[in-house]
PDB file of C-alpha atoms in Angstrom:
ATOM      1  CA  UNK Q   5     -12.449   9.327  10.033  1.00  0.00           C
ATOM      2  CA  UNK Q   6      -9.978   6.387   9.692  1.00  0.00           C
ATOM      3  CA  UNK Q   7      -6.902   8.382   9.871  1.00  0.00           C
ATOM      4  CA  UNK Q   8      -3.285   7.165  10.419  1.00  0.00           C
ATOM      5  CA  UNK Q   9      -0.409   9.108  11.827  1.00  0.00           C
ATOM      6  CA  UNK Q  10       3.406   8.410  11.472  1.00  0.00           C
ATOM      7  CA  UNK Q  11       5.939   9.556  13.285  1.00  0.00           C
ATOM      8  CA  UNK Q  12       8.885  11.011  12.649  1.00  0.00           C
ATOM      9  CA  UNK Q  13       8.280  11.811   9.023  1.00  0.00           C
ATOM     10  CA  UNK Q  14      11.827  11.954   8.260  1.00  0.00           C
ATOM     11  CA  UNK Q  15      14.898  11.234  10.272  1.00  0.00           C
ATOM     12  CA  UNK Q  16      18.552  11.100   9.448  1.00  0.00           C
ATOM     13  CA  UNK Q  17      20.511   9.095  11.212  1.00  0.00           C
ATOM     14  CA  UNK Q  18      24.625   7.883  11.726  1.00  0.00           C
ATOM     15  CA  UNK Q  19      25.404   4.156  10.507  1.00  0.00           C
ATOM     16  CA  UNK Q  20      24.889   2.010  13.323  1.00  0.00           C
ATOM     17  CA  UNK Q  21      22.332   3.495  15.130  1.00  0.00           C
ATOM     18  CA  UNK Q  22      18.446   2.635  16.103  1.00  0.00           C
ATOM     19  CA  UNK Q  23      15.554   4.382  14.749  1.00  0.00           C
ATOM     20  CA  UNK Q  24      12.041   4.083  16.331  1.00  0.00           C
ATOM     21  CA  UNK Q  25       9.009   4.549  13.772  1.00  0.00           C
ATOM     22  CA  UNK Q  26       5.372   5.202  15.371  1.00  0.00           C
ATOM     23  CA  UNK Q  27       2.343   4.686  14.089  1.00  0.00           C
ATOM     24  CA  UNK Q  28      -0.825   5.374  15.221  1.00  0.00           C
ATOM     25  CA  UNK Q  29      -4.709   5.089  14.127  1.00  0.00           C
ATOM     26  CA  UNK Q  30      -6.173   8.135  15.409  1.00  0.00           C
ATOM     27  CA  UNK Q  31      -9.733   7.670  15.414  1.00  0.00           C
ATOM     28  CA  UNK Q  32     -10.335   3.901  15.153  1.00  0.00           C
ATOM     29  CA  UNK Q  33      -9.082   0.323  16.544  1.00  0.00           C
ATOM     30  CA  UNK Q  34      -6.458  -1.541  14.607  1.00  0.00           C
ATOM     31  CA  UNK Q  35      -5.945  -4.887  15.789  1.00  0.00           C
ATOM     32  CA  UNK Q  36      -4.096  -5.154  12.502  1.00  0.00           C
ATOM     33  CA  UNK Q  37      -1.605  -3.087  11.201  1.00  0.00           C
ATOM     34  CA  UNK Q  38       1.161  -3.685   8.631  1.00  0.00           C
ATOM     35  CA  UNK Q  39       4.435  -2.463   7.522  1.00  0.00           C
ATOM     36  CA  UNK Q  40       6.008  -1.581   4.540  1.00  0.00           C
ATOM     37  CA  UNK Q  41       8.888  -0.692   2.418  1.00  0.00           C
ATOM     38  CA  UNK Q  42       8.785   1.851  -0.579  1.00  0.00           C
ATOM     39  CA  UNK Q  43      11.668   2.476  -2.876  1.00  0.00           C
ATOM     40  CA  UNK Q  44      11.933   5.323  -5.259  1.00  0.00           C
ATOM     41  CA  UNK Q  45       9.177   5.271  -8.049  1.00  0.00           C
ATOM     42  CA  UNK Q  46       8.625   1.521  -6.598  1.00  0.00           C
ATOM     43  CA  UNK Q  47       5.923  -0.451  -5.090  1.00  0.00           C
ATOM     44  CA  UNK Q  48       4.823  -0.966  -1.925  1.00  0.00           C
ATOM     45  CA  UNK Q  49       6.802  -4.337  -0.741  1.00  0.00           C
ATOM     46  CA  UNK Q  50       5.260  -5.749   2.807  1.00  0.00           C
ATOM     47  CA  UNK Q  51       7.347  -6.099   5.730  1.00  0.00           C
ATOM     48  CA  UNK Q  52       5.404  -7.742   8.190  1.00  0.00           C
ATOM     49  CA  UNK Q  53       2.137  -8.088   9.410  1.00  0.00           C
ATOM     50  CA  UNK Q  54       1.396  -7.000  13.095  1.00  0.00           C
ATOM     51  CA  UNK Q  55      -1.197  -7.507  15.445  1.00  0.00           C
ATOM     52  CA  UNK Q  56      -1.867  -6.390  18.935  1.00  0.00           C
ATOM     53  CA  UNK Q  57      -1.029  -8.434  21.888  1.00  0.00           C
ATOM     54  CA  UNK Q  58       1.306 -10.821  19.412  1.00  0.00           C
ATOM     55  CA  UNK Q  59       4.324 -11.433  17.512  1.00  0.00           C
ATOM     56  CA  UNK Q  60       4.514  -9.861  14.001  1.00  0.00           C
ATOM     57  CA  UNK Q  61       4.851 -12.131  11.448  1.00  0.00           C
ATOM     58  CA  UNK Q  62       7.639 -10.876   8.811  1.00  0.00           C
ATOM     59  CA  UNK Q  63       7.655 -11.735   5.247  1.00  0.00           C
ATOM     60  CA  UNK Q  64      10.602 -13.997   3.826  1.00  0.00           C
ATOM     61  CA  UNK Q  65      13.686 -12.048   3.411  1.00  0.00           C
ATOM     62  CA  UNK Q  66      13.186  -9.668   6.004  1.00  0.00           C
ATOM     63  CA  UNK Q  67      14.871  -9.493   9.134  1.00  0.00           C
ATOM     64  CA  UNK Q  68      13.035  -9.517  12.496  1.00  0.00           C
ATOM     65  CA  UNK Q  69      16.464  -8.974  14.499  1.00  0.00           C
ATOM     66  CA  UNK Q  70      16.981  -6.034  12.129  1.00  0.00           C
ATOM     67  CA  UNK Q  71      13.221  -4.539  11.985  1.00  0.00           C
ATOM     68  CA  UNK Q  72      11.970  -5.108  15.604  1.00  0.00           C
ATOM     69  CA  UNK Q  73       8.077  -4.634  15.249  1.00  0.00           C
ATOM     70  CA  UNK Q  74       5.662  -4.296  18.684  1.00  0.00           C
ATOM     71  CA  UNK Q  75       1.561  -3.618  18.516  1.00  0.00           C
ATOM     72  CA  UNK Q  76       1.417  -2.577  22.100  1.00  0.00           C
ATOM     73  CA  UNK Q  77      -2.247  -1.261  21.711  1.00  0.00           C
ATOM     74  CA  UNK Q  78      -5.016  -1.241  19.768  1.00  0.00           C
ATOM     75  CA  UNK Q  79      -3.920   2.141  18.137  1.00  0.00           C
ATOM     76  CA  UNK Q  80      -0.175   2.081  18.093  1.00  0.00           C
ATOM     77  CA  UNK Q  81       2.268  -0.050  16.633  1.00  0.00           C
ATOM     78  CA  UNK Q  82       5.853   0.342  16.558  1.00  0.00           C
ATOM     79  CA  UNK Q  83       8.992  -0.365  14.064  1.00  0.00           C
ATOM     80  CA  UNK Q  84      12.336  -0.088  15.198  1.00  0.00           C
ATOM     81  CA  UNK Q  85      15.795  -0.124  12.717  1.00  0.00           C
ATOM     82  CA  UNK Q  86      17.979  -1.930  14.520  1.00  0.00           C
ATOM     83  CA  UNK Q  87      21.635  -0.612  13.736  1.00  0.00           C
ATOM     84  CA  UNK Q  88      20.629   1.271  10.934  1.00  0.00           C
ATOM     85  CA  UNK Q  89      22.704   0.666   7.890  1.00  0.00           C
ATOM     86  CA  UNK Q  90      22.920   2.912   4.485  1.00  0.00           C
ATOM     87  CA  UNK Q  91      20.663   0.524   2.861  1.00  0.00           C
ATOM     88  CA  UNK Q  92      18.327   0.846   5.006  1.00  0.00           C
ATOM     89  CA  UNK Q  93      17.465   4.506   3.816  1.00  0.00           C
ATOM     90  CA  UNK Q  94      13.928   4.404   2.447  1.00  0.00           C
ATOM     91  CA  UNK Q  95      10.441   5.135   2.556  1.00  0.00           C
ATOM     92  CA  UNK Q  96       8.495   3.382   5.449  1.00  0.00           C
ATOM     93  CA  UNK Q  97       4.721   3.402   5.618  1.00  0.00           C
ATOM     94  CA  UNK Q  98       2.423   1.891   7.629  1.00  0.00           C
ATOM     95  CA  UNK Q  99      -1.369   0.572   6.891  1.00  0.00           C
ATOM     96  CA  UNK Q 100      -3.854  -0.179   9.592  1.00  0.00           C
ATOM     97  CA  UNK Q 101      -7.455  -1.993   9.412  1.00  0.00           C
ATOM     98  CA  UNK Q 102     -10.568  -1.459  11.032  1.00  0.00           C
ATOM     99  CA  UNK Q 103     -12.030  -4.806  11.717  1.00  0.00           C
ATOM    100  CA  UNK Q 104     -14.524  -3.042  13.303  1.00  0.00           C
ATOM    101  CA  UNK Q 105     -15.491  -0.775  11.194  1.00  0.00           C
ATOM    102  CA  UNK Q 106     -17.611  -1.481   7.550  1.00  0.00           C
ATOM    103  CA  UNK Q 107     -15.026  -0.563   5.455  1.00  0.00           C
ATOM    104  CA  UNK Q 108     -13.632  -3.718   6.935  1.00  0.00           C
ATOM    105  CA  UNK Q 109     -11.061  -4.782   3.999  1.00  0.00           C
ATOM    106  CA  UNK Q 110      -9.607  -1.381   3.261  1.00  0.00           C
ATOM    107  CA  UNK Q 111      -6.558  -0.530   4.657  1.00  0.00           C
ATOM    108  CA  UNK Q 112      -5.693   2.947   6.008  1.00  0.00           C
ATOM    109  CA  UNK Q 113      -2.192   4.425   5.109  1.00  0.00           C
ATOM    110  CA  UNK Q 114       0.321   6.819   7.350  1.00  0.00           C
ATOM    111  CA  UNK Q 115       1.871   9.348   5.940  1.00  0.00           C
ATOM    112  CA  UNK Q 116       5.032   7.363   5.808  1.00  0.00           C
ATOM    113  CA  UNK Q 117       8.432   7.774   7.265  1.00  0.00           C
ATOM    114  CA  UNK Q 118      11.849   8.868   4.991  1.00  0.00           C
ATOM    115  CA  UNK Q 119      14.358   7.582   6.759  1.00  0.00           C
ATOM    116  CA  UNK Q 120      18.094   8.097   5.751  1.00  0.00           C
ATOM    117  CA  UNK Q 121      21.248   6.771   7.040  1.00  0.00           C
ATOM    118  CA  UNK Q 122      24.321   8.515   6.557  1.00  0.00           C
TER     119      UNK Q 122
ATOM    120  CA  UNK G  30       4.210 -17.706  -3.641  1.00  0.00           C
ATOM    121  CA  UNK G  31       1.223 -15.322  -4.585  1.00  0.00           C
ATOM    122  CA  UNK G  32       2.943 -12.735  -7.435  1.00  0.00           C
ATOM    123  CA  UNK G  33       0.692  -9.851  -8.230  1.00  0.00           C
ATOM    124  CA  UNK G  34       1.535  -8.179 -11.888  1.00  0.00           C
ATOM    125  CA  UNK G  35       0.392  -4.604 -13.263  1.00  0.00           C
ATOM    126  CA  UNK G  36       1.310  -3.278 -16.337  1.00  0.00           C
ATOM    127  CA  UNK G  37       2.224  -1.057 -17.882  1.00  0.00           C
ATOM    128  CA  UNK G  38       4.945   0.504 -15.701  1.00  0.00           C
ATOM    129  CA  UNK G  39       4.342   3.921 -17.167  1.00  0.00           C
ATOM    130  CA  UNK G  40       1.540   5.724 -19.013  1.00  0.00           C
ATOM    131  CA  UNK G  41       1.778   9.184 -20.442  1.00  0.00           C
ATOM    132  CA  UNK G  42      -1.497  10.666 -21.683  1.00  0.00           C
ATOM    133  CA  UNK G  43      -3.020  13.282 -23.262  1.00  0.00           C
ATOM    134  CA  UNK G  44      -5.480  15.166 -21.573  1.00  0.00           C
ATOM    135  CA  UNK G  45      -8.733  14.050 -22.521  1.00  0.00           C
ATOM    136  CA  UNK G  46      -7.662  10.058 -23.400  1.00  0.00           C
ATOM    137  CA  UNK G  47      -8.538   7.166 -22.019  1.00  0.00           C
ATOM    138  CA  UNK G  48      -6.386   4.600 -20.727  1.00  0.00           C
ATOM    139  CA  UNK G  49      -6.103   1.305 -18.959  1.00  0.00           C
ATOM    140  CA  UNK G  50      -4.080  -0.418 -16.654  1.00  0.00           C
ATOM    141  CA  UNK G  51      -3.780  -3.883 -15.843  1.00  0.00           C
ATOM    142  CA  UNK G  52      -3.268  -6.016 -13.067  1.00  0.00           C
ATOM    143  CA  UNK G  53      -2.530 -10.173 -12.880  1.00  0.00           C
ATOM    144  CA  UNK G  54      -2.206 -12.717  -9.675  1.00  0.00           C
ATOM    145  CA  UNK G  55      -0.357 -16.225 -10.207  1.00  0.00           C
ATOM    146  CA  UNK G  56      -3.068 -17.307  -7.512  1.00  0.00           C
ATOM    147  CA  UNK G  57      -6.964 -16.859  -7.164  1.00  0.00           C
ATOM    148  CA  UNK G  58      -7.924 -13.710  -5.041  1.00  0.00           C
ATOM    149  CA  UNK G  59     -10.646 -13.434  -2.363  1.00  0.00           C
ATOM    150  CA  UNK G  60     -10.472  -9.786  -3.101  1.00  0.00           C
ATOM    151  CA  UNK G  61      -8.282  -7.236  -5.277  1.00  0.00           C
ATOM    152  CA  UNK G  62      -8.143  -3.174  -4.258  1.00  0.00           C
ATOM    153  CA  UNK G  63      -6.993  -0.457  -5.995  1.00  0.00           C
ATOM    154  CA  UNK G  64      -4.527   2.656  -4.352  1.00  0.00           C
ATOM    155  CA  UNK G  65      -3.772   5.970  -5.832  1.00  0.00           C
ATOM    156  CA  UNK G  66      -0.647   7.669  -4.566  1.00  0.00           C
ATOM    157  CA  UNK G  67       0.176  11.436  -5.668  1.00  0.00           C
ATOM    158  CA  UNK G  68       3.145  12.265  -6.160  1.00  0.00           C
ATOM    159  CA  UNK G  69       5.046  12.816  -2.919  1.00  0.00           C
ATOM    160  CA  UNK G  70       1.887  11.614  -0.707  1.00  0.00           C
ATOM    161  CA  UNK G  71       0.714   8.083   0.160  1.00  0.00           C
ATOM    162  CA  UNK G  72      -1.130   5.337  -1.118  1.00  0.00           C
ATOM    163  CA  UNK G  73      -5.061   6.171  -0.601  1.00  0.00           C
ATOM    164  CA  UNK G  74      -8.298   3.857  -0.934  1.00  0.00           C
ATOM    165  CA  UNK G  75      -9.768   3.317  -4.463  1.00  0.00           C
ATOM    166  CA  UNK G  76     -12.360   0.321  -4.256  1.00  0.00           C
ATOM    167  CA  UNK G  77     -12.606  -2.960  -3.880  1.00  0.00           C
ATOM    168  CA  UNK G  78     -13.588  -5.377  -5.548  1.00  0.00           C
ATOM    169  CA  UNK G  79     -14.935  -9.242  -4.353  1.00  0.00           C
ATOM    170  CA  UNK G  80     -17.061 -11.154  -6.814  1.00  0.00           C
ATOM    171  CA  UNK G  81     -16.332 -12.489 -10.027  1.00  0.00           C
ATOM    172  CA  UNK G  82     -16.800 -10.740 -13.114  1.00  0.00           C
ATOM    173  CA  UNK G  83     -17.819  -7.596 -10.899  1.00  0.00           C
ATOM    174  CA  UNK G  84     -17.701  -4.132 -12.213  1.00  0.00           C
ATOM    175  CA  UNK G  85     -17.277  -0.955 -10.248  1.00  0.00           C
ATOM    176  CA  UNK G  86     -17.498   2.693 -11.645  1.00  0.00           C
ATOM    177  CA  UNK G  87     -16.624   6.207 -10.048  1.00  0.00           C
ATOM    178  CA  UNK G  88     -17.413   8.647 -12.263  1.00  0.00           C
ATOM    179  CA  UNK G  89     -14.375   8.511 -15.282  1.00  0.00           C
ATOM    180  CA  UNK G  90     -12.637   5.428 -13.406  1.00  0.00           C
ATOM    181  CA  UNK G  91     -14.453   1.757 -14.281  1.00  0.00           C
ATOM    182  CA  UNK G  92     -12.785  -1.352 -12.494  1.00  0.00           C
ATOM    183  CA  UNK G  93     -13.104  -4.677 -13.495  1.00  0.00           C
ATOM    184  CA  UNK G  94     -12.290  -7.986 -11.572  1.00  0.00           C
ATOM    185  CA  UNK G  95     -11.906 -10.752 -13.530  1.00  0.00           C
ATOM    186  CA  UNK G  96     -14.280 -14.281 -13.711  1.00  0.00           C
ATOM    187  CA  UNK G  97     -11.448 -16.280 -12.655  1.00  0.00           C
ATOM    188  CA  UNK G  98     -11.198 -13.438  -9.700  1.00  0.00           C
ATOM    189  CA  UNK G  99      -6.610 -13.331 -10.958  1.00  0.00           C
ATOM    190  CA  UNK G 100      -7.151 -10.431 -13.076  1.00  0.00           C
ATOM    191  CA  UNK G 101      -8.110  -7.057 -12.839  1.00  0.00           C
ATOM    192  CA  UNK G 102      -8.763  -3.624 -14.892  1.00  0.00           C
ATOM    193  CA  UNK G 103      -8.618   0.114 -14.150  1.00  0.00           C
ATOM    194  CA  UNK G 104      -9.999   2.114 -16.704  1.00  0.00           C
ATOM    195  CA  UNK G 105      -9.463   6.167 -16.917  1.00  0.00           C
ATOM    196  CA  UNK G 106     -11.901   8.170 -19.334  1.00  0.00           C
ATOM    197  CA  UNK G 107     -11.068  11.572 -20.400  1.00  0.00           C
ATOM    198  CA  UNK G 108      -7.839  11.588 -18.433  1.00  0.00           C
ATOM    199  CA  UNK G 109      -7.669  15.207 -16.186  1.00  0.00           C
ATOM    200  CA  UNK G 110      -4.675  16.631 -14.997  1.00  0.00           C
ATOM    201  CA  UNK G 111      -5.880  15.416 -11.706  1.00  0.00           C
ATOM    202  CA  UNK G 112      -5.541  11.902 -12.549  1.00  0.00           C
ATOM    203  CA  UNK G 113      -1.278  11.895 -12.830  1.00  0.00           C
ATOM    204  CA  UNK G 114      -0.077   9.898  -9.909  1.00  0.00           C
ATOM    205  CA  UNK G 115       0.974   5.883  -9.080  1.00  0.00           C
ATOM    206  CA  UNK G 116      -2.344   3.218  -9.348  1.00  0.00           C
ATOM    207  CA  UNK G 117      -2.067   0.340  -7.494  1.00  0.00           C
ATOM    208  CA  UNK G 118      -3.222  -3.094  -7.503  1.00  0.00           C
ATOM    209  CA  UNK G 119      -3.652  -5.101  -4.541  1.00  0.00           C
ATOM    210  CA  UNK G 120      -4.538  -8.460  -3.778  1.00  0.00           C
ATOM    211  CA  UNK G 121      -5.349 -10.551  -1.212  1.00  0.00           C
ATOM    212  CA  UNK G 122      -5.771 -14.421  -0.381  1.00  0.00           C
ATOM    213  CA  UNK G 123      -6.008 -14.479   3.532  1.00  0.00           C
ATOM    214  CA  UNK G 124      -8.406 -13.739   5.981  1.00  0.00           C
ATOM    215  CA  UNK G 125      -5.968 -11.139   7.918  1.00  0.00           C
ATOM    216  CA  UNK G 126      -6.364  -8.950   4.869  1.00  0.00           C
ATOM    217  CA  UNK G 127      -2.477  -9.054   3.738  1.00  0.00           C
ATOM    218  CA  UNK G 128      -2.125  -7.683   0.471  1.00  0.00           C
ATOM    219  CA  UNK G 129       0.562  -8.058  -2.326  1.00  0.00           C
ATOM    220  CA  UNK G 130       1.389  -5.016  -4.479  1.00  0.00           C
ATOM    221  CA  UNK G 131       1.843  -4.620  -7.859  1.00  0.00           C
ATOM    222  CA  UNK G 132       4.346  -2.529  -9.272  1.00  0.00           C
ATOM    223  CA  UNK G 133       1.933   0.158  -9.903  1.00  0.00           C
ATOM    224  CA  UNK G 134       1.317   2.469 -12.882  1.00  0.00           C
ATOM    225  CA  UNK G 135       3.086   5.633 -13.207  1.00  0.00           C
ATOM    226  CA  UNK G 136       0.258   8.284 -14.908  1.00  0.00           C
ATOM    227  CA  UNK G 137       1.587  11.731 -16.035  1.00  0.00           C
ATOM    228  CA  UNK G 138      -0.780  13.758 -17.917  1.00  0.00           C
ATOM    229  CA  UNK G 139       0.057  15.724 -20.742  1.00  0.00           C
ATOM    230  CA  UNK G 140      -2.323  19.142 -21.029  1.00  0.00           C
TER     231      UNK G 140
END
C-alpha cells in the first residue's frame, strides 16, 4: 500500500515551453501532498506545500507564476513549468500523506520526474 | 527560519564498520524522520521519531532523537553492501507535516 506515481518520468523539452508533472497516490487519500526539487547528489529542497480544494503555499524563493501547482482531488496533484527555462532542468519529486491512514506522519515519495530543458 | 544540518556529507566504509551520521535543527522539532534513497531511486521511509531522548532500532540501524528534540543520530553496525545510498534527516515543526531536509549523507561501501 501507500504508493505514489509520477508522471512523465523524464521529459525534454525546448526553452520556453510548459511542462505538466502528475502525481498521483494510488491506493490512498492525500489531502496533502508536497513538491520538491532535487539537484545532483543534493537534498531534497521543498517547493510548496499543496492541499486539495486550496491554494498551494510555496516556500520563499520560489515562484508560483513559474511553478503553477493544482490538488484537484484527493489523489492527484499537479505541477506545471511555466516557460521552462535551462535552469529549470532537474529532478522533481513529489511526497503525499495519508492523514487517514496510521502511518499518519510519514510521507510517501513518487518516483520523481527528470526534467530537462534544452 | 527552521535550518536542518546533517553531517558528514560523505562516508566511505568498510564493509563490516560502523558508522554514524548526524543531524541538527536551529529550532525545536515536534518530530524528526529519517529517508534512504538508492542510488538512482527515491527517498523511502526510515522511522520516526517523536519523544525526547527516544531510541529506535531496526536490526543494524539505531536512531536517536535528542532530549532537547534539535538533534538526531543514525547509527549503521556492520555496514553491508546494501547499506550504500543517501540518509536523510527530516524535520518538522508544523502540524501539516512540512519537513526540512538535510543535506543527507552520501554512504558507499567498500567490500
Amino acid at each position: 500500500g501507500a504508493v505514489v506515481s509520477q508522471h512523465p518520468s523524464r521529459v525534454i523539452c525546448k526553452s520556453g515551453t510548459s511542462v505538466k508533472i502528475e502525481c498521483r497516490s494510488l491506493d490512498f487519500q492525500a489531502t496533502t501532498m508536497f513538491w520538491y526539487r532535487q539537484f545532483p547528489k543534493k537534498s531534497l529542497m521543498l517547493m510548496a506545500t499543496s492541499n486539495e480544494g486550496s491554494k498551494a503555499t510555496y516556500e520563499q524563493g520560489v515562484e508560483k507564476d513559474k511553478f503553477l501547482i493544482n490538488h484537484a482531488s484527493l489523489t492527484l496533484s499537479t505541477l506545471t513549468v511555466t516557460s521552462a527555462h535551462p535552469e529549470d532542468s532537474s529532478f522533481y519529486i513529489c511526497s503525499a500523506r495519508d492523514r487517514g491512514g496510521r502511518r499518519y506522519n510519514e510521507q510517501f515519495f513518487g518516483p520523481g520526474t527528470r526534467l530537462t530543458v534544452l | 527560519g527552521q535550518q536542518v544540518m546533517q553531517i558528514p556529507q560523505y562516508q566511505h566504509v568498510q564493509e563490516g564498520e560502523d558508522f554514524t551520521t548526524y543531524c541538527n535543527s536551529s529550532t525545536t522539532l515536534s518530530n524528526i524522520q529519517w529517508y534512504k534513497q538508492r542510488p538512482g531511486g527515491h527517498p523511502v521511509f526510515l522511522i520516526q521519531l517523536v519523544k525526547s531522548g527516544e531510541v529506535k532500532k531496526q536490526k543494524r540501524l539505531t536512531f536517536q532523537f535528542g532530549e532537547a528534540k534539535k538533534n538526531s543520530s543514525l547509527h549503521i553496525t556492520a555496514t553491508q553492501t546494501t547499506d550504500v545510498g543517501i540518509y536523510f534527516c527530516a524535520g518538522s515543526t508544523d502540524s501539516w507535516g512540512k519537513l526540512q531536509f538535510g543535506a543527507g549523507t552520501q554512504v558507499v561501501v567498500t567490500p
